[in-house]
mmCIF file with all atom_site columns, N, CA and C in Angstrom:
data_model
loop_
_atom_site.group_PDB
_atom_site.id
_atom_site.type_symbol
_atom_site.label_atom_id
_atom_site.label_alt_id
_atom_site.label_comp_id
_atom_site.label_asym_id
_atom_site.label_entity_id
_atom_site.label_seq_id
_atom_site.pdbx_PDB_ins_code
_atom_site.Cartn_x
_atom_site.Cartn_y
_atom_site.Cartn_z
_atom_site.occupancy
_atom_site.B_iso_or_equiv
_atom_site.pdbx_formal_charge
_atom_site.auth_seq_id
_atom_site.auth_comp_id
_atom_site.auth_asym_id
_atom_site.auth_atom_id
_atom_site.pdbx_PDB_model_num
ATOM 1   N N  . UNK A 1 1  ? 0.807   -1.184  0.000  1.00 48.00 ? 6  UNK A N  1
ATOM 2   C CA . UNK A 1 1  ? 0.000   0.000   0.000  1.00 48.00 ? 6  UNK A CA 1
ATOM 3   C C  . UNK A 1 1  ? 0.857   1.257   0.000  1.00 48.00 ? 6  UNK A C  1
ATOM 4   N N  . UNK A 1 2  ? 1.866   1.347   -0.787 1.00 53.00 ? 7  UNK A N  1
ATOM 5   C CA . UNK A 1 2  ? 2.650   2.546   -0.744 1.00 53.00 ? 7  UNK A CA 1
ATOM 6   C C  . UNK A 1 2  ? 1.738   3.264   -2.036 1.00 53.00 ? 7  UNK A C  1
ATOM 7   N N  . UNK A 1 3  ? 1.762   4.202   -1.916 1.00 58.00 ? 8  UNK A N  1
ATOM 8   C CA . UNK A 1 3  ? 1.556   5.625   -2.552 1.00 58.00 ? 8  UNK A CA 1
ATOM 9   C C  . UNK A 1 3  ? 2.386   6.941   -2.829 1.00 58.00 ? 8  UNK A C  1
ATOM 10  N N  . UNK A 1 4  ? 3.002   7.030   -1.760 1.00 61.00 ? 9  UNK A N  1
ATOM 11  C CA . UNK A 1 4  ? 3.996   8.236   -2.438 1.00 61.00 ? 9  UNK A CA 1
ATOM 12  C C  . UNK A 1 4  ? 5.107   7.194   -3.088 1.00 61.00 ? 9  UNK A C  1
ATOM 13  N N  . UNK A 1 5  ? 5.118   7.670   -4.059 1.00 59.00 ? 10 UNK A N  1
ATOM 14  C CA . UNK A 1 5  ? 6.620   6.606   -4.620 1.00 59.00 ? 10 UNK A CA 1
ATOM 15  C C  . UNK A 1 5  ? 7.587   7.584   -4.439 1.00 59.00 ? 10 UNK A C  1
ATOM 16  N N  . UNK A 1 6  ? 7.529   8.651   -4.489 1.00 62.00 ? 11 UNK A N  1
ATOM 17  C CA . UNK A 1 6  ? 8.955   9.680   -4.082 1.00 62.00 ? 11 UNK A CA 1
ATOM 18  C C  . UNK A 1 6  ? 10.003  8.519   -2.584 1.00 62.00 ? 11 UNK A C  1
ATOM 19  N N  . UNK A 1 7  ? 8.634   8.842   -1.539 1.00 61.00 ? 12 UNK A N  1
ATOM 20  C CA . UNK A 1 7  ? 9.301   8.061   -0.183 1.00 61.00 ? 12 UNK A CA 1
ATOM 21  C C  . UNK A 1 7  ? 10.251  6.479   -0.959 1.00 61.00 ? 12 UNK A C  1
ATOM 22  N N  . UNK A 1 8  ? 11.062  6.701   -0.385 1.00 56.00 ? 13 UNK A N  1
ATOM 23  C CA . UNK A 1 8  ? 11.804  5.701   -0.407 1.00 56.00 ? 13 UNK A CA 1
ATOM 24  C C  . UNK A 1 8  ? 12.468  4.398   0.801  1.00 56.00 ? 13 UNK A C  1
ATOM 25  N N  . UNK A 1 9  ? 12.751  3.023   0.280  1.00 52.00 ? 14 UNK A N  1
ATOM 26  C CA . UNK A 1 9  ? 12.522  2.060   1.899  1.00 52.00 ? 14 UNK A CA 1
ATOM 27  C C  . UNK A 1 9  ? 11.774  1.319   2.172  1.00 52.00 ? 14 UNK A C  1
ATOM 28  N N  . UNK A 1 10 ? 12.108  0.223   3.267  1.00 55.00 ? 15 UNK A N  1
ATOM 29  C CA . UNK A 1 10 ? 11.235  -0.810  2.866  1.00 55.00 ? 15 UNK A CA 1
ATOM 30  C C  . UNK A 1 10 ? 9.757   -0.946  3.284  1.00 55.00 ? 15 UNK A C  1
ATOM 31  N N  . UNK A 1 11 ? 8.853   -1.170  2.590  1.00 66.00 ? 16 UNK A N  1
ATOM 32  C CA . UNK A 1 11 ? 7.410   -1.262  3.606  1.00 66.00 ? 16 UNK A CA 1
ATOM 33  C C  . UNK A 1 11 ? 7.062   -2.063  3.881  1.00 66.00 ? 16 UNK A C  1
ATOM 34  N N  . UNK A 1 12 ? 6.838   -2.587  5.111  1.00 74.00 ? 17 UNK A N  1
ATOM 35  C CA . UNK A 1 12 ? 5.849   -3.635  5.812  1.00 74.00 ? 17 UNK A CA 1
ATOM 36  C C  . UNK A 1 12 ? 5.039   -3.808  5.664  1.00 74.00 ? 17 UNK A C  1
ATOM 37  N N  . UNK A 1 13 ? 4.171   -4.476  5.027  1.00 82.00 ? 18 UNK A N  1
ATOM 38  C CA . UNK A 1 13 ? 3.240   -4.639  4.648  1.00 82.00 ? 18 UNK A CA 1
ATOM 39  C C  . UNK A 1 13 ? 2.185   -6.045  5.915  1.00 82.00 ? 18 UNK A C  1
ATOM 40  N N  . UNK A 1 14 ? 2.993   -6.055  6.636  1.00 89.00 ? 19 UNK A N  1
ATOM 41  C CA . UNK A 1 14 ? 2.397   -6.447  7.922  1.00 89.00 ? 19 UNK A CA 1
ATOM 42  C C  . UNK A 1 14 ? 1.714   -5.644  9.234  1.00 89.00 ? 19 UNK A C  1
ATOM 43  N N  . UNK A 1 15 ? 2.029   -4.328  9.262  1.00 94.00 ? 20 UNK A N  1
ATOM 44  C CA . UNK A 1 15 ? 1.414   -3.080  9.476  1.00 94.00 ? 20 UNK A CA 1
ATOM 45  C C  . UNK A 1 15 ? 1.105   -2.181  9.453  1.00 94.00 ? 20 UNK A C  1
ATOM 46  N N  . UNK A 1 16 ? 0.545   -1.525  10.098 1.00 94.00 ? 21 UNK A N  1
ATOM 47  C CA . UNK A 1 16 ? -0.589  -0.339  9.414  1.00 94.00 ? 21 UNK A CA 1
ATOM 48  C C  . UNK A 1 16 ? 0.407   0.868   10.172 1.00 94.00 ? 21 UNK A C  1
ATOM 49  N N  . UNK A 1 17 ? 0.715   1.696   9.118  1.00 93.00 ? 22 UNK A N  1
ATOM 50  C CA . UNK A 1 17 ? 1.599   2.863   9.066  1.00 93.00 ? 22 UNK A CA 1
ATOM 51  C C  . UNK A 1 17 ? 0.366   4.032   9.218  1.00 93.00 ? 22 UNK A C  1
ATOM 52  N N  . UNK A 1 18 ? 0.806   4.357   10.896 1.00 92.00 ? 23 UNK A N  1
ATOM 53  C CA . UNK A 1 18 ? -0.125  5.097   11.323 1.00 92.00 ? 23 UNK A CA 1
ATOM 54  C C  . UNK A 1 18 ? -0.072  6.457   11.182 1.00 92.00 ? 23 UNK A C  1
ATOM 55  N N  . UNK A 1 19 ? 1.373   6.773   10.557 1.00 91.00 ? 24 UNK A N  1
ATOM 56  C CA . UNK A 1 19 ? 1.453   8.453   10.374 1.00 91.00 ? 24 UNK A CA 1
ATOM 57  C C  . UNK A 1 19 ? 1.373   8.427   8.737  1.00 91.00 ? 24 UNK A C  1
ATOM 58  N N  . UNK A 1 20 ? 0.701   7.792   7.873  1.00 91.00 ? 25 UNK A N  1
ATOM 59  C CA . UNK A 1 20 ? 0.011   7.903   6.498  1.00 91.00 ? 25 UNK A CA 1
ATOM 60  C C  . UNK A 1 20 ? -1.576  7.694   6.937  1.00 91.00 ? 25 UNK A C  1
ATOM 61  N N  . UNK A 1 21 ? -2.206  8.936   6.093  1.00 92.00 ? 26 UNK A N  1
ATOM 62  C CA . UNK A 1 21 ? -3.562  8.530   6.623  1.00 92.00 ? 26 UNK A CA 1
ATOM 63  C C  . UNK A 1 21 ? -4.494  8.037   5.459  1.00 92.00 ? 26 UNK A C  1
ATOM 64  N N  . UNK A 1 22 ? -3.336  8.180   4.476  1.00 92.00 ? 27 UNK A N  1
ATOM 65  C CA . UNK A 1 22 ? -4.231  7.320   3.862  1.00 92.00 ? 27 UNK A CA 1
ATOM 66  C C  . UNK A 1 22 ? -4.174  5.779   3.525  1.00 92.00 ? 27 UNK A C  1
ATOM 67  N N  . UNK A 1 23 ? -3.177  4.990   4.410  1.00 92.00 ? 28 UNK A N  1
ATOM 68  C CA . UNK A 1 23 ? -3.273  3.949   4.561  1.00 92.00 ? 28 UNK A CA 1
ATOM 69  C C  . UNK A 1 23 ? -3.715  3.658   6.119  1.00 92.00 ? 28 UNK A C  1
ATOM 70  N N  . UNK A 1 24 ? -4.061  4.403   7.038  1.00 94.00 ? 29 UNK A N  1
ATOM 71  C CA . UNK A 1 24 ? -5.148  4.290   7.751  1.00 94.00 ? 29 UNK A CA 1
ATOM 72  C C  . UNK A 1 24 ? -6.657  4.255   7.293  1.00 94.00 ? 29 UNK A C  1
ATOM 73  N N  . UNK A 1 25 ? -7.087  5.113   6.451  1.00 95.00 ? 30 UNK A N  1
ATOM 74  C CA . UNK A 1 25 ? -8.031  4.775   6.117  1.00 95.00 ? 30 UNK A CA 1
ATOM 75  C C  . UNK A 1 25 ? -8.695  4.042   5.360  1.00 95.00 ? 30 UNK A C  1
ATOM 76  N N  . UNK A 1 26 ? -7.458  3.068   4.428  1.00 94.00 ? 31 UNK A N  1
ATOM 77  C CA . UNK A 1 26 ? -7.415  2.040   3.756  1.00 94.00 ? 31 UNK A CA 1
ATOM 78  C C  . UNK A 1 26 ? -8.005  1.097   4.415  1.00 94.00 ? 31 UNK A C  1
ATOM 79  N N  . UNK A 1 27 ? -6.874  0.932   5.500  1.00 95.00 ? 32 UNK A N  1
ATOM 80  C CA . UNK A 1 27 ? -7.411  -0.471  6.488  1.00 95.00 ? 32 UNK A CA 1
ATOM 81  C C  . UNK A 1 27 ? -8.283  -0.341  7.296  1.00 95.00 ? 32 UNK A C  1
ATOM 82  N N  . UNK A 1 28 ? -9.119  0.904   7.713  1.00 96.00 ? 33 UNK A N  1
ATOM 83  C CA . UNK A 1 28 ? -9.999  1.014   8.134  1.00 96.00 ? 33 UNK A CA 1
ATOM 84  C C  . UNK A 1 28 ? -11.259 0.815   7.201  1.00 96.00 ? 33 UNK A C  1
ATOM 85  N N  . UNK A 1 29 ? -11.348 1.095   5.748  1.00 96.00 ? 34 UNK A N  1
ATOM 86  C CA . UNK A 1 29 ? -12.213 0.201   5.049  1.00 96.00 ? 34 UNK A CA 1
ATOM 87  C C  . UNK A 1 29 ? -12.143 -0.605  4.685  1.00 96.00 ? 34 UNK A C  1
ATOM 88  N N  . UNK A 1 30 ? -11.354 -1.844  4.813  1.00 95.00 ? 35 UNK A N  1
ATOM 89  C CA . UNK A 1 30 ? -11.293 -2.738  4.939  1.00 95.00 ? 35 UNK A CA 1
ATOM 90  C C  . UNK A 1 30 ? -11.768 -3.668  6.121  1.00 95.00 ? 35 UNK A C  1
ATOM 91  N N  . UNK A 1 31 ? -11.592 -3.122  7.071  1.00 95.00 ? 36 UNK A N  1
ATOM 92  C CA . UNK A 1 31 ? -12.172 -3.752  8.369  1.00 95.00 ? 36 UNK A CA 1
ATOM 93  C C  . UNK A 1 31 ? -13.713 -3.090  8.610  1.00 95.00 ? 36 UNK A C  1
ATOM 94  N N  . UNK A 1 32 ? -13.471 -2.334  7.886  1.00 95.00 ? 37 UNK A N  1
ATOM 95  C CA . UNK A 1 32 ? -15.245 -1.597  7.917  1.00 95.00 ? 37 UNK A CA 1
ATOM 96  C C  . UNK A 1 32 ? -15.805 -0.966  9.427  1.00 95.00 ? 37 UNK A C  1
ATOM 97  N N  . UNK A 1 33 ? -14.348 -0.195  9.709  1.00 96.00 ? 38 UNK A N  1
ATOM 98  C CA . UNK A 1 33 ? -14.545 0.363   11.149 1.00 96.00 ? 38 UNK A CA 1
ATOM 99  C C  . UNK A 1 33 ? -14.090 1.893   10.892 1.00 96.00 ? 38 UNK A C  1
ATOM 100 N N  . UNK A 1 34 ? -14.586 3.157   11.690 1.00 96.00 ? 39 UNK A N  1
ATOM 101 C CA . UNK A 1 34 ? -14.273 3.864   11.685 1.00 96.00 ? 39 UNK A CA 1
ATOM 102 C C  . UNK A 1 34 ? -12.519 4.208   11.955 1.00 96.00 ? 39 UNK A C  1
ATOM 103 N N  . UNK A 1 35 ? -11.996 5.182   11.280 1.00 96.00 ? 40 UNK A N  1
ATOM 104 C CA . UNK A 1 35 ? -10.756 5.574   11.637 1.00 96.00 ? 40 UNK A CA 1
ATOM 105 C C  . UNK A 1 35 ? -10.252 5.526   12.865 1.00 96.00 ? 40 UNK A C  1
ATOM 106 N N  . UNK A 1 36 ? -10.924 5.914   13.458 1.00 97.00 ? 41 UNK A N  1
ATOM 107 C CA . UNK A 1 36 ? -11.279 6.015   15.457 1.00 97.00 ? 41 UNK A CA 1
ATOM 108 C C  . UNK A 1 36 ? -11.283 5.120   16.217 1.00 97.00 ? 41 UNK A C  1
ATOM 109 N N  . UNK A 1 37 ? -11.771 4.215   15.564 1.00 97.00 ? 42 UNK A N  1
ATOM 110 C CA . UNK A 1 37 ? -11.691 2.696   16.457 1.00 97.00 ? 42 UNK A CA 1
ATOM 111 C C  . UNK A 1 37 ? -10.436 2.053   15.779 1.00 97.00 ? 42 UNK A C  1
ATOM 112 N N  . UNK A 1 38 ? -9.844  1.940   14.405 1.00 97.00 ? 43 UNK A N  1
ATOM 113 C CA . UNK A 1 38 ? -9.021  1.692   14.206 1.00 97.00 ? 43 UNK A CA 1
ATOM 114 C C  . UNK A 1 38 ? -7.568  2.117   14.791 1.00 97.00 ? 43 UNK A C  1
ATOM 115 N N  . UNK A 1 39 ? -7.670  3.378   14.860 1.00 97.00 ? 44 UNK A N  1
ATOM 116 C CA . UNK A 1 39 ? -6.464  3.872   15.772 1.00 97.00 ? 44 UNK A CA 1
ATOM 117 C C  . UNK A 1 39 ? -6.692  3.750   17.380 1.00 97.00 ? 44 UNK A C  1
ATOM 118 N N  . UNK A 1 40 ? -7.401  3.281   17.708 1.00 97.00 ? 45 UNK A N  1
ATOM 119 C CA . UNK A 1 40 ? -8.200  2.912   19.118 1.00 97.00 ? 45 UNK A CA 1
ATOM 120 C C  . UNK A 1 40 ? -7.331  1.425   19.568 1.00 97.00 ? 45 UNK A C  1
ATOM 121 N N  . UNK A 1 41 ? -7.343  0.674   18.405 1.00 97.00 ? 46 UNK A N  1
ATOM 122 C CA . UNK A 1 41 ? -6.913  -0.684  18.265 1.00 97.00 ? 46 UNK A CA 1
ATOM 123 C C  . UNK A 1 41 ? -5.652  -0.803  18.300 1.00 97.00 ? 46 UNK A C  1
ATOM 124 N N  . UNK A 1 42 ? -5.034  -0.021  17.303 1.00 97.00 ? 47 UNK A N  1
ATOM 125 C CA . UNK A 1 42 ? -3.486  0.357   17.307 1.00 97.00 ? 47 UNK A CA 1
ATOM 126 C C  . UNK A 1 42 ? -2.584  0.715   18.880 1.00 97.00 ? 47 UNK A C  1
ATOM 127 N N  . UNK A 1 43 ? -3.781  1.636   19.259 1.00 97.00 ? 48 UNK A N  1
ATOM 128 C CA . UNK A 1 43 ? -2.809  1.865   20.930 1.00 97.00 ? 48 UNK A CA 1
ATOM 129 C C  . UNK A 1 43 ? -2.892  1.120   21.539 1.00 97.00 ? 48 UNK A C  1
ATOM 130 N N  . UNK A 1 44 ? -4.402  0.029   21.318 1.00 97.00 ? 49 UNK A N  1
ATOM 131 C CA . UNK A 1 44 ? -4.052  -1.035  22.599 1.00 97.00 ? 49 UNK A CA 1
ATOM 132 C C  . UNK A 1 44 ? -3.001  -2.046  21.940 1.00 97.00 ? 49 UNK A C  1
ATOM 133 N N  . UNK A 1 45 ? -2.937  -2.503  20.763 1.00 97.00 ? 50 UNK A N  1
ATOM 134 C CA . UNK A 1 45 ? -2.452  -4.020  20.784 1.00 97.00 ? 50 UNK A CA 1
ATOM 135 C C  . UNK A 1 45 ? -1.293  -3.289  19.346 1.00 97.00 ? 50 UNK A C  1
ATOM 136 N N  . UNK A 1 46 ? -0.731  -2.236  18.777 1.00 96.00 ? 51 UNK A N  1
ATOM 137 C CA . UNK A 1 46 ? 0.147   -1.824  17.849 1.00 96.00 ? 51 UNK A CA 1
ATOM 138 C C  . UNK A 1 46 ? -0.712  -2.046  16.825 1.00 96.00 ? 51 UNK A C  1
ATOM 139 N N  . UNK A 1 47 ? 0.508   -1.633  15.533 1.00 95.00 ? 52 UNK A N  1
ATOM 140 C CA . UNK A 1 47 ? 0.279   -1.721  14.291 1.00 95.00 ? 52 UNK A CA 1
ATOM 141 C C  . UNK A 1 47 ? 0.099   -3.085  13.951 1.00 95.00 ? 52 UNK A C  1
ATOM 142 N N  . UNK A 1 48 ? 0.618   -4.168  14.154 1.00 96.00 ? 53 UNK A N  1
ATOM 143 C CA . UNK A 1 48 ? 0.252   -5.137  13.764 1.00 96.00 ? 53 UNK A CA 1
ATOM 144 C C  . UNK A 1 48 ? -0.543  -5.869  12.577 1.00 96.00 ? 53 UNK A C  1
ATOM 145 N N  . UNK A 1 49 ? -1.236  -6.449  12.030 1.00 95.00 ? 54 UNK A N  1
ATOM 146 C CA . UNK A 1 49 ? -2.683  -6.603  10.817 1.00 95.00 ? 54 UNK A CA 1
ATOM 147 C C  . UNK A 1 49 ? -3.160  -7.487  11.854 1.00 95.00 ? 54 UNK A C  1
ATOM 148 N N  . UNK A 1 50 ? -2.506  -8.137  12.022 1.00 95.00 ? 55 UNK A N  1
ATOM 149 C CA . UNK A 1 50 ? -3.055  -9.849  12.542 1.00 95.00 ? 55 UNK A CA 1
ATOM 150 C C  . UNK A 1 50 ? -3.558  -9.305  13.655 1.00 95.00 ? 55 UNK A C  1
ATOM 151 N N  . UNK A 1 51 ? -3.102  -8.257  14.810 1.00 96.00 ? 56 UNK A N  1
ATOM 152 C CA . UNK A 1 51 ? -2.902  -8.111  16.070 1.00 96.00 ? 56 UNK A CA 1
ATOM 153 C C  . UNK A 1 51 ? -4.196  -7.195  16.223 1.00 96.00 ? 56 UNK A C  1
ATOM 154 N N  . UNK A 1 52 ? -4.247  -6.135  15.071 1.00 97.00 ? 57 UNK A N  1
ATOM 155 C CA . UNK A 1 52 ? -5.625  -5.287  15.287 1.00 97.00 ? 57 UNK A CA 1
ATOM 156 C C  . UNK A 1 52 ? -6.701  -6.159  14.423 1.00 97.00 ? 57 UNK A C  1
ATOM 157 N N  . UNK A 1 53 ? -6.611  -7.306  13.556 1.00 96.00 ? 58 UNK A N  1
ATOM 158 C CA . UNK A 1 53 ? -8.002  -7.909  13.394 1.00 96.00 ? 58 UNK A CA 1
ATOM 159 C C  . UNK A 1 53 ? -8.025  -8.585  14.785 1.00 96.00 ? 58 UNK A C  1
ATOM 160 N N  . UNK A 1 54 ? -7.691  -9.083  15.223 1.00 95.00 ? 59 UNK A N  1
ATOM 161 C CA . UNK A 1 54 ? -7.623  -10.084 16.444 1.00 95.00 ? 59 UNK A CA 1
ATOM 162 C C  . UNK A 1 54 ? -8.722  -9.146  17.411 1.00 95.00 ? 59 UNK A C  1
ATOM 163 N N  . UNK A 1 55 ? -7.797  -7.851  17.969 1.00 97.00 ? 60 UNK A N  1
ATOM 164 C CA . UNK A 1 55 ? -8.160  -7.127  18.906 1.00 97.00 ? 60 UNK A CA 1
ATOM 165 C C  . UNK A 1 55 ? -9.941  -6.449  18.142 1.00 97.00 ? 60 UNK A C  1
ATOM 166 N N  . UNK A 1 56 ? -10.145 -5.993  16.778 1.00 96.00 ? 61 UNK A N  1
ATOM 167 C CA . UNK A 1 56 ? -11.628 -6.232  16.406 1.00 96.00 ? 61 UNK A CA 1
ATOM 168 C C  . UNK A 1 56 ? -12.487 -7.023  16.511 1.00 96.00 ? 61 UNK A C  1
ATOM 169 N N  . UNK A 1 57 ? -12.040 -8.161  16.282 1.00 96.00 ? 62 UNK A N  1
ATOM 170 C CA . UNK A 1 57 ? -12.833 -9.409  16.109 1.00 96.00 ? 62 UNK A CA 1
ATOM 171 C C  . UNK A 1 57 ? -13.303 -9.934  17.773 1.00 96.00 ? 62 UNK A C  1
ATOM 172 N N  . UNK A 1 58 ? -12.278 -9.494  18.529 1.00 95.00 ? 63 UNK A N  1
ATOM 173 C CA . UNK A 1 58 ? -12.269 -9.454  19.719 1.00 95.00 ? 63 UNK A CA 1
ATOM 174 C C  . UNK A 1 58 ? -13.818 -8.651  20.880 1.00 95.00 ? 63 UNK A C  1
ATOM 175 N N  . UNK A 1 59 ? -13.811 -7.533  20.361 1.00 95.00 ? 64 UNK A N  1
ATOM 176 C CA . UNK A 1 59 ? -14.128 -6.393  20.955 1.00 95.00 ? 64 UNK A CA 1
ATOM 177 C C  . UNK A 1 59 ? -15.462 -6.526  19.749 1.00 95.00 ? 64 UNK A C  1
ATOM 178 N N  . UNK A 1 60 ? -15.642 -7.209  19.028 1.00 94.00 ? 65 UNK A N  1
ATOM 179 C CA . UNK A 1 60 ? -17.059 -7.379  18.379 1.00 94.00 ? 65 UNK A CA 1
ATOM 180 C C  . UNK A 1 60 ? -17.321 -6.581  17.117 1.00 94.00 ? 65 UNK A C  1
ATOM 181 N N  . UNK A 1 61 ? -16.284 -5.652  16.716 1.00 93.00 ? 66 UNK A N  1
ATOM 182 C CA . UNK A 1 61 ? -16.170 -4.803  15.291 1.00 93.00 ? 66 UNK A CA 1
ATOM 183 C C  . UNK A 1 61 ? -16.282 -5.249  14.308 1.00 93.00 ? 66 UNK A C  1
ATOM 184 N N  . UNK A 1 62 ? -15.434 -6.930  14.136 1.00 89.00 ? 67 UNK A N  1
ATOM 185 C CA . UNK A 1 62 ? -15.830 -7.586  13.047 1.00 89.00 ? 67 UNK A CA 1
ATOM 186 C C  . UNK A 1 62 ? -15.823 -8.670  13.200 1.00 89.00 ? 67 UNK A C  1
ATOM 187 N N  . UNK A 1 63 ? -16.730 -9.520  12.063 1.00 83.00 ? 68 UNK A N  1
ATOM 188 C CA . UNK A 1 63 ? -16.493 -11.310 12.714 1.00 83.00 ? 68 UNK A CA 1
ATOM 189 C C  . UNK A 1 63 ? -15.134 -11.555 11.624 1.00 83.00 ? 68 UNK A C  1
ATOM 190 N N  . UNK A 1 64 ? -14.814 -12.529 12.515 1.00 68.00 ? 69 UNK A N  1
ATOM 191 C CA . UNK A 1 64 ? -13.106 -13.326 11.782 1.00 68.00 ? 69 UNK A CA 1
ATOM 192 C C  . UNK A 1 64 ? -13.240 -13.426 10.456 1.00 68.00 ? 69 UNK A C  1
ATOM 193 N N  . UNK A 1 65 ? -12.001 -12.604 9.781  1.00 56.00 ? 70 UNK A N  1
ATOM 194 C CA . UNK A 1 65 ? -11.923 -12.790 8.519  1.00 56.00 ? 70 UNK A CA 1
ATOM 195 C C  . UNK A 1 65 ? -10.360 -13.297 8.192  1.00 56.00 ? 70 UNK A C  1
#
């Protein structure tokens, strides 16, 4: 999910790069949760993918995908 191609380096594509907002709000439509709860998720359990579906799926935001 890179977008600026200027930025240069490697991307993780295992978590959600919380100072781009527009790959916050990527994965927040994807999980079909507000931005808010997504970055909600991030402070409790990090960037993670696996770690904030877990902590959704958890907390009732989404069923297991």
């Amino acid at each position: 999910m890179i977008h600026d191609l200027r930025k240069r380096g490697v991307h993780d594509a295992s978590r959600i790069n919380v100072h781009e907002t527009l790959n916050v709000k990527e994965w927040a439509a994807k999980f079909q949760v507000t931005p808010k709860i997504l970055y909600e998720a991030i402070a409790e359990v990090g960037p993670g993918i696996c770690n904030v579906r877990e902590y959704l799926h958890r907390k009732g935001f989404i069923v297991a995908s």
